Short mmCIF file of N, CA and C in Angstrom, two decimals:
data_model
loop_
_atom_site.label_atom_id
_atom_site.label_comp_id
_atom_site.label_asym_id
_atom_site.label_seq_id
_atom_site.Cartn_x
_atom_site.Cartn_y
_atom_site.Cartn_z
N MET A 537 0.89 -1.07 0.09
CA MET A 537 -0.20 0.29 0.16
C MET A 537 0.98 1.25 0.03
N ASN A 538 0.64 2.35 -0.88
CA ASN A 538 1.30 3.63 -0.52
C ASN A 538 0.27 5.00 -0.77
N ILE A 539 0.48 5.64 -0.91
CA ILE A 539 -0.49 7.07 -0.71
C ILE A 539 -1.23 7.02 -1.82
N GLN A 540 -1.29 6.27 -3.28
CA GLN A 540 -1.72 6.67 -3.92
C GLN A 540 -3.55 5.31 -3.43
N ASP A 541 -3.37 4.73 -2.59
CA ASP A 541 -4.09 3.85 -2.27
C ASP A 541 -5.29 4.71 -1.31
N VAL A 542 -5.02 5.79 -0.69
CA VAL A 542 -5.55 6.66 -0.01
C VAL A 542 -6.96 7.20 -0.70
N VAL A 543 -8.27 7.11 -0.39
CA VAL A 543 -9.50 7.82 -1.12
C VAL A 543 -9.70 9.19 -0.76
N ASP A 544 -9.44 9.89 -1.91
CA ASP A 544 -9.93 11.10 -1.60
C ASP A 544 -10.90 11.68 -2.13
N PHE A 545 -12.41 11.98 -1.16
CA PHE A 545 -13.30 11.75 -1.91
C PHE A 545 -13.45 12.66 -2.77
N SER A 546 -12.87 14.11 -2.36
CA SER A 546 -13.07 15.34 -3.11
C SER A 546 -12.28 15.14 -4.92
N GLN A 547 -11.62 13.81 -4.81
CA GLN A 547 -10.84 13.42 -6.09
C GLN A 547 -11.53 12.09 -6.79
N ALA A 548 -11.96 11.44 -6.01
CA ALA A 548 -12.46 10.43 -6.39
C ALA A 548 -13.66 10.65 -7.81
N LYS A 549 -13.43 9.48 -8.80
CA LYS A 549 -14.22 9.42 -10.39
C LYS A 549 -14.96 8.50 -10.12
N THR A 550 -16.08 8.13 -8.95
CA THR A 550 -16.99 7.16 -8.54
C THR A 550 -17.93 7.47 -9.94
N GLU A 551 -18.58 6.97 -10.34
CA GLU A 551 -19.90 6.78 -11.19
C GLU A 551 -21.17 6.65 -9.96
N PRO A 552 -21.87 7.71 -10.41
CA PRO A 552 -22.89 7.59 -9.13
C PRO A 552 -23.90 6.81 -9.73
N GLU A 553 -24.91 6.17 -8.45
CA GLU A 553 -25.72 4.78 -8.75
C GLU A 553 -27.04 5.58 -7.90
N ARG A 554 -27.63 5.93 -8.85
CA ARG A 554 -29.06 6.07 -8.63
C ARG A 554 -29.99 5.12 -8.77
N TYR A 555 -31.00 5.58 -7.51
CA TYR A 555 -32.30 4.67 -7.27
C TYR A 555 -33.03 5.43 -6.57
N LYS A 556 -33.88 4.14 -6.24
CA LYS A 556 -35.50 4.68 -5.40
C LYS A 556 -35.50 3.72 -4.27
N PRO A 557 -36.03 3.91 -3.14
CA PRO A 557 -36.48 2.90 -2.28
C PRO A 557 -37.58 1.59 -2.91
N ASP A 558 -37.92 0.80 -1.91
CA ASP A 558 -38.85 -0.37 -3.20
C ASP A 558 -40.08 0.58 -3.04
N GLN A 559 -41.14 0.68 -3.85
CA GLN A 559 -42.17 1.40 -3.83
C GLN A 559 -43.29 1.19 -2.54
N ALA A 560 -43.22 -0.54 -2.36
CA ALA A 560 -43.83 -0.74 -1.25
C ALA A 560 -43.50 0.08 0.15
N LYS A 561 -42.41 0.57 0.22
CA LYS A 561 -41.50 1.04 1.09
C LYS A 561 -41.31 2.73 1.27
N ILE A 562 -41.87 3.19 0.22
CA ILE A 562 -42.19 5.06 -0.42
C ILE A 562 -43.65 5.61 0.32
N LEU A 563 -43.71 6.04 1.59
CA LEU A 563 -44.53 6.35 2.60
C LEU A 563 -44.80 7.96 1.56
N LYS A 564 -43.98 8.87 1.24
CA LYS A 564 -44.06 10.43 0.66
C LYS A 564 -43.45 10.41 -0.07
N GLY A 565 -43.79 11.19 -1.29
CA GLY A 565 -42.91 12.52 -2.43
C GLY A 565 -42.27 11.04 -3.35
N ASP A 566 -41.49 11.22 -4.01
CA ASP A 566 -40.41 10.43 -4.69
C ASP A 566 -39.10 10.35 -4.92
N PRO A 567 -38.53 9.85 -3.40
CA PRO A 567 -37.38 10.03 -2.94
C PRO A 567 -36.56 9.62 -4.20
N GLU A 568 -35.91 10.06 -4.91
CA GLU A 568 -34.68 9.45 -5.65
C GLU A 568 -33.29 9.82 -4.90
N GLN A 569 -32.82 8.59 -5.13
CA GLN A 569 -31.50 8.59 -4.41
C GLN A 569 -30.24 8.57 -5.05
N VAL A 570 -29.20 9.35 -4.63
CA VAL A 570 -27.91 8.83 -5.35
C VAL A 570 -26.68 8.62 -4.42
N VAL A 571 -26.25 7.67 -4.62
CA VAL A 571 -24.91 7.59 -4.12
C VAL A 571 -23.82 7.27 -4.80
N TYR A 572 -22.41 8.08 -4.16
CA TYR A 572 -21.13 7.46 -4.67
C TYR A 572 -20.43 6.87 -3.89
N ASN A 573 -20.23 5.61 -3.82
CA ASN A 573 -19.78 4.63 -2.93
C ASN A 573 -18.28 4.74 -3.28
N HIS A 574 -17.56 5.58 -2.52
CA HIS A 574 -15.49 5.90 -2.72
C HIS A 574 -15.49 4.62 -2.34
N TYR A 575 -15.60 4.41 -1.16
CA TYR A 575 -14.65 2.88 -0.87
C TYR A 575 -15.48 1.47 -0.50
N ASN A 576 -14.99 0.54 -1.01
CA ASN A 576 -15.10 -0.80 -0.48
C ASN A 576 -14.31 -1.26 0.05
N SER A 577 -14.00 -1.86 1.15
CA SER A 577 -12.71 -2.38 1.95
C SER A 577 -12.43 -3.92 0.84
N PRO A 578 -11.93 -4.54 1.25
CA PRO A 578 -11.40 -6.00 0.69
C PRO A 578 -12.22 -7.26 1.18
N CYS A 579 -12.73 -6.77 2.65
CA CYS A 579 -13.53 -7.86 3.59
C CYS A 579 -14.68 -8.06 3.11
N GLY A 580 -15.16 -6.82 2.39
CA GLY A 580 -16.69 -6.41 2.15
C GLY A 580 -17.75 -5.82 2.94
N GLN A 581 -16.65 -5.28 4.10
CA GLN A 581 -17.85 -5.49 5.74
C GLN A 581 -17.76 -3.76 5.74
N LEU A 582 -17.37 -3.15 4.69
CA LEU A 582 -16.70 -1.39 5.02
C LEU A 582 -16.79 -0.62 3.80
N ASN A 583 -17.68 0.11 3.79
CA ASN A 583 -17.93 0.89 2.81
C ASN A 583 -18.09 2.40 2.93
N ALA A 584 -17.51 3.50 2.26
CA ALA A 584 -17.90 4.87 2.79
C ALA A 584 -18.21 5.52 1.27
N GLY A 585 -18.70 6.89 1.63
CA GLY A 585 -19.28 7.94 0.48
C GLY A 585 -19.89 8.92 0.61
N VAL A 586 -20.83 8.96 -0.69
CA VAL A 586 -21.77 10.23 -0.33
C VAL A 586 -22.68 10.01 -1.23
N TRP A 587 -23.78 10.26 -0.08
CA TRP A 587 -25.17 9.87 -0.27
C TRP A 587 -26.13 11.42 -0.72
N GLU A 588 -26.99 11.30 -1.43
CA GLU A 588 -27.98 12.45 -1.66
C GLU A 588 -29.33 11.62 -1.95
N GLY A 589 -29.98 12.47 -1.02
CA GLY A 589 -31.79 12.14 -1.30
C GLY A 589 -32.43 13.43 -1.50
N ALA A 590 -33.76 13.08 -2.17
CA ALA A 590 -34.72 14.03 -2.59
C ALA A 590 -35.97 14.26 -1.50
N VAL A 591 -36.62 14.63 -1.39
CA VAL A 591 -37.53 15.06 -0.55
C VAL A 591 -38.38 13.71 -0.55
N GLY A 592 -38.94 13.44 0.32
CA GLY A 592 -40.02 12.25 0.31
C GLY A 592 -39.75 11.32 1.69
N GLN A 593 -40.34 10.39 1.97
CA GLN A 593 -40.64 9.62 3.25
C GLN A 593 -40.82 7.92 2.92
N TRP A 594 -39.40 7.29 3.72
CA TRP A 594 -39.50 5.99 3.20
C TRP A 594 -38.98 5.14 4.59
N LEU A 595 -39.75 3.72 4.77
CA LEU A 595 -39.45 2.60 5.25
C LEU A 595 -37.60 2.54 5.45
N VAL A 596 -37.01 2.48 6.39
CA VAL A 596 -35.65 1.96 6.79
C VAL A 596 -35.53 0.72 7.79
N ASN A 597 -34.58 -0.03 7.28
CA ASN A 597 -34.17 -0.89 8.51
C ASN A 597 -32.76 -1.63 7.84
N PHE A 598 -32.03 -0.99 9.22
CA PHE A 598 -30.43 -0.70 8.87
C PHE A 598 -29.87 -1.87 9.34
N THR A 599 -29.24 -2.63 8.30
CA THR A 599 -28.42 -4.49 8.89
C THR A 599 -26.79 -3.82 9.36
N GLU A 600 -26.52 -2.30 8.77
CA GLU A 600 -25.34 -2.06 9.06
C GLU A 600 -25.41 -0.89 10.19
N HIS A 601 -23.96 -0.76 10.78
CA HIS A 601 -23.76 0.17 11.72
C HIS A 601 -23.48 1.63 10.67
N GLU A 602 -23.99 2.93 10.61
CA GLU A 602 -23.84 3.55 9.83
C GLU A 602 -23.33 4.95 10.59
N TYR A 603 -22.09 5.51 10.48
CA TYR A 603 -22.06 7.11 10.80
C TYR A 603 -22.23 8.01 9.66
N CYS A 604 -23.03 8.54 9.61
CA CYS A 604 -23.17 9.66 9.02
C CYS A 604 -23.03 11.29 9.33
N GLU A 605 -22.58 11.78 8.28
CA GLU A 605 -22.44 13.34 8.64
C GLU A 605 -23.04 14.26 7.43
N ILE A 606 -24.16 14.66 7.92
CA ILE A 606 -24.87 15.60 6.91
C ILE A 606 -24.45 16.90 6.67
N VAL A 607 -24.02 17.18 5.63
CA VAL A 607 -23.59 18.26 4.94
C VAL A 607 -24.32 19.43 3.95
N GLN A 608 -25.45 18.37 3.80
CA GLN A 608 -26.43 19.86 3.35
C GLN A 608 -28.13 19.55 3.30
N GLY A 609 -29.01 19.92 3.74
CA GLY A 609 -30.04 19.86 3.85
C GLY A 609 -30.85 19.20 5.31
N VAL A 610 -32.06 18.96 5.07
CA VAL A 610 -33.05 18.38 6.46
C VAL A 610 -33.54 17.14 6.42
N SER A 611 -33.21 16.86 7.23
CA SER A 611 -34.02 14.89 7.16
C SER A 611 -34.61 14.61 8.54
N VAL A 612 -35.39 13.86 8.95
CA VAL A 612 -36.23 13.45 10.26
C VAL A 612 -36.14 11.91 10.56
N LEU A 613 -35.54 11.66 11.28
CA LEU A 613 -35.48 9.73 11.09
C LEU A 613 -36.18 9.77 12.54
N ARG A 614 -37.20 8.75 12.16
CA ARG A 614 -37.94 8.13 13.39
C ARG A 614 -37.94 6.99 13.76
N ASP A 615 -38.03 6.10 14.93
CA ASP A 615 -37.94 5.15 15.12
C ASP A 615 -39.36 4.68 14.98
N SER A 616 -39.61 3.06 15.12
CA SER A 616 -40.46 2.48 14.95
C SER A 616 -41.55 2.71 16.18
N ASP A 617 -41.32 3.70 17.02
CA ASP A 617 -42.32 3.84 18.38
C ASP A 617 -42.89 5.48 17.89
N GLY A 618 -42.31 6.05 16.93
CA GLY A 618 -42.67 7.29 16.71
C GLY A 618 -42.09 8.32 16.97
N ASN A 619 -40.68 7.85 17.66
CA ASN A 619 -39.71 9.14 18.51
C ASN A 619 -39.12 9.61 16.88
N SER A 620 -38.69 10.68 17.01
CA SER A 620 -37.82 11.51 16.18
C SER A 620 -36.92 12.25 16.74
N LYS A 621 -36.29 12.70 15.21
CA LYS A 621 -34.37 13.39 15.54
C LYS A 621 -34.66 13.90 14.21
N THR A 622 -34.64 15.33 14.02
CA THR A 622 -34.03 15.87 13.09
C THR A 622 -32.63 16.25 12.87
N VAL A 623 -32.17 16.07 11.75
CA VAL A 623 -31.11 16.52 11.55
C VAL A 623 -30.89 17.20 10.15
N ARG A 624 -29.66 18.18 10.81
CA ARG A 624 -29.31 18.89 9.36
C ARG A 624 -27.87 19.41 9.22
N ALA A 625 -27.13 19.71 8.43
CA ALA A 625 -25.99 20.70 7.99
C ALA A 625 -25.46 20.51 9.73
N GLY A 626 -24.37 19.90 9.26
CA GLY A 626 -23.12 19.83 10.65
C GLY A 626 -23.39 19.03 11.66
N ASP A 627 -24.51 18.39 11.70
CA ASP A 627 -24.65 16.90 12.07
C ASP A 627 -24.16 15.52 11.98
N ARG A 628 -23.70 15.04 13.48
CA ARG A 628 -22.74 13.91 12.62
C ARG A 628 -23.25 12.90 13.75
N PHE A 629 -23.46 11.28 13.15
CA PHE A 629 -24.32 10.56 14.49
C PHE A 629 -24.09 8.77 13.75
N VAL A 630 -24.53 8.17 14.66
CA VAL A 630 -24.14 6.98 14.39
C VAL A 630 -25.57 6.13 14.46
N ILE A 631 -25.81 5.21 13.49
CA ILE A 631 -27.21 4.70 13.14
C ILE A 631 -26.88 3.25 13.27
N PRO A 632 -27.31 2.36 14.81
CA PRO A 632 -26.66 1.41 15.00
C PRO A 632 -27.51 -0.02 14.09
N ALA A 633 -26.88 -0.80 13.64
CA ALA A 633 -27.43 -1.89 12.87
C ALA A 633 -28.92 -2.16 13.69
N GLY A 634 -29.65 -2.75 13.13
CA GLY A 634 -31.02 -3.00 14.02
C GLY A 634 -32.26 -1.84 14.21
N PHE A 635 -31.84 -0.66 13.60
CA PHE A 635 -32.55 0.31 13.42
C PHE A 635 -33.59 0.09 12.47
N ARG A 636 -35.13 0.58 13.19
CA ARG A 636 -36.15 0.36 11.97
C ARG A 636 -36.83 1.56 12.47
N GLY A 637 -37.38 2.20 11.37
CA GLY A 637 -38.24 3.23 11.19
C GLY A 637 -38.48 3.80 10.24
N THR A 638 -38.51 5.31 9.87
CA THR A 638 -38.66 5.96 8.69
C THR A 638 -37.72 7.00 8.15
N TRP A 639 -36.91 7.58 7.28
CA TRP A 639 -36.06 8.54 6.73
C TRP A 639 -36.94 9.44 5.93
N GLU A 640 -37.23 10.67 6.52
CA GLU A 640 -37.82 11.49 5.78
C GLU A 640 -36.90 12.82 5.63
N VAL A 641 -36.35 13.29 4.17
CA VAL A 641 -35.81 14.35 3.72
C VAL A 641 -37.10 15.38 3.56
N LEU A 642 -36.46 16.56 3.99
CA LEU A 642 -37.32 17.58 4.15
C LEU A 642 -36.86 18.83 3.46
N GLU A 643 -35.45 18.79 3.32
CA GLU A 643 -35.03 19.52 1.87
C GLU A 643 -33.87 18.70 1.82
N THR A 644 -33.70 18.64 0.25
CA THR A 644 -32.66 17.75 -0.14
C THR A 644 -31.48 17.67 0.76
N CYS A 645 -30.95 16.29 0.87
CA CYS A 645 -30.42 16.11 1.83
C CYS A 645 -28.80 15.66 1.13
N ARG A 646 -27.83 16.14 1.55
CA ARG A 646 -26.45 15.09 1.29
C ARG A 646 -26.01 14.51 2.28
N LYS A 647 -25.05 13.59 2.50
CA LYS A 647 -24.41 12.98 3.58
C LYS A 647 -23.25 12.42 3.36
N ILE A 648 -22.35 12.55 4.25
CA ILE A 648 -20.77 11.63 4.18
C ILE A 648 -21.20 10.23 5.08
N TYR A 649 -20.91 9.15 4.65
CA TYR A 649 -21.41 8.24 5.65
C TYR A 649 -20.35 6.92 5.27
N VAL A 650 -20.20 6.24 6.32
CA VAL A 650 -19.33 5.33 6.72
C VAL A 650 -20.30 4.17 7.36
N ALA A 651 -19.87 3.03 6.41
CA ALA A 651 -20.87 1.95 6.87
C ALA A 651 -20.39 0.61 7.09
N PHE A 652 -20.10 0.04 8.18
CA PHE A 652 -19.72 -1.32 8.68
C PHE A 652 -20.98 -2.32 8.96
N GLU A 653 -20.78 -3.14 7.93
CA GLU A 653 -22.00 -4.38 7.85
C GLU A 653 -21.06 -5.57 8.69
N GLN A 654 -21.39 -6.26 9.55
CA GLN A 654 -20.82 -7.39 10.52
C GLN A 654 -20.96 -8.63 9.75
N LYS A 655 -20.50 -9.59 9.24
CA LYS A 655 -20.73 -10.78 8.21
C LYS A 655 -21.41 -11.56 9.62
N ALA A 656 -22.35 -12.40 9.09
CA ALA A 656 -23.08 -13.35 10.17
C ALA A 656 -22.11 -14.55 10.54
#
């Protein structure tokens, strides 16, 4: 390994991956999403990149532990009991594996993420 193996997000030429949640999971809006997955570890358990989401709300079920840093926009996370947390530009947090609820984008949102998914 050498310095060329360091992944600089600002220099990465990662192709965008565009998608929407499964239609059955969409609760509001047309939440198109784009992910730039800049790094995948050789073991396949860790990845990191940039995610963007359009206004809308959908069901989520996190199987991975995910560190998030919101760099643009506003979203609301709600757990399955209805408790909520509003996150906006500048907020940093971890969503533990096993979290179930909804993600609602109120203003187009962009986040930096690092996700770890433990192998069974």
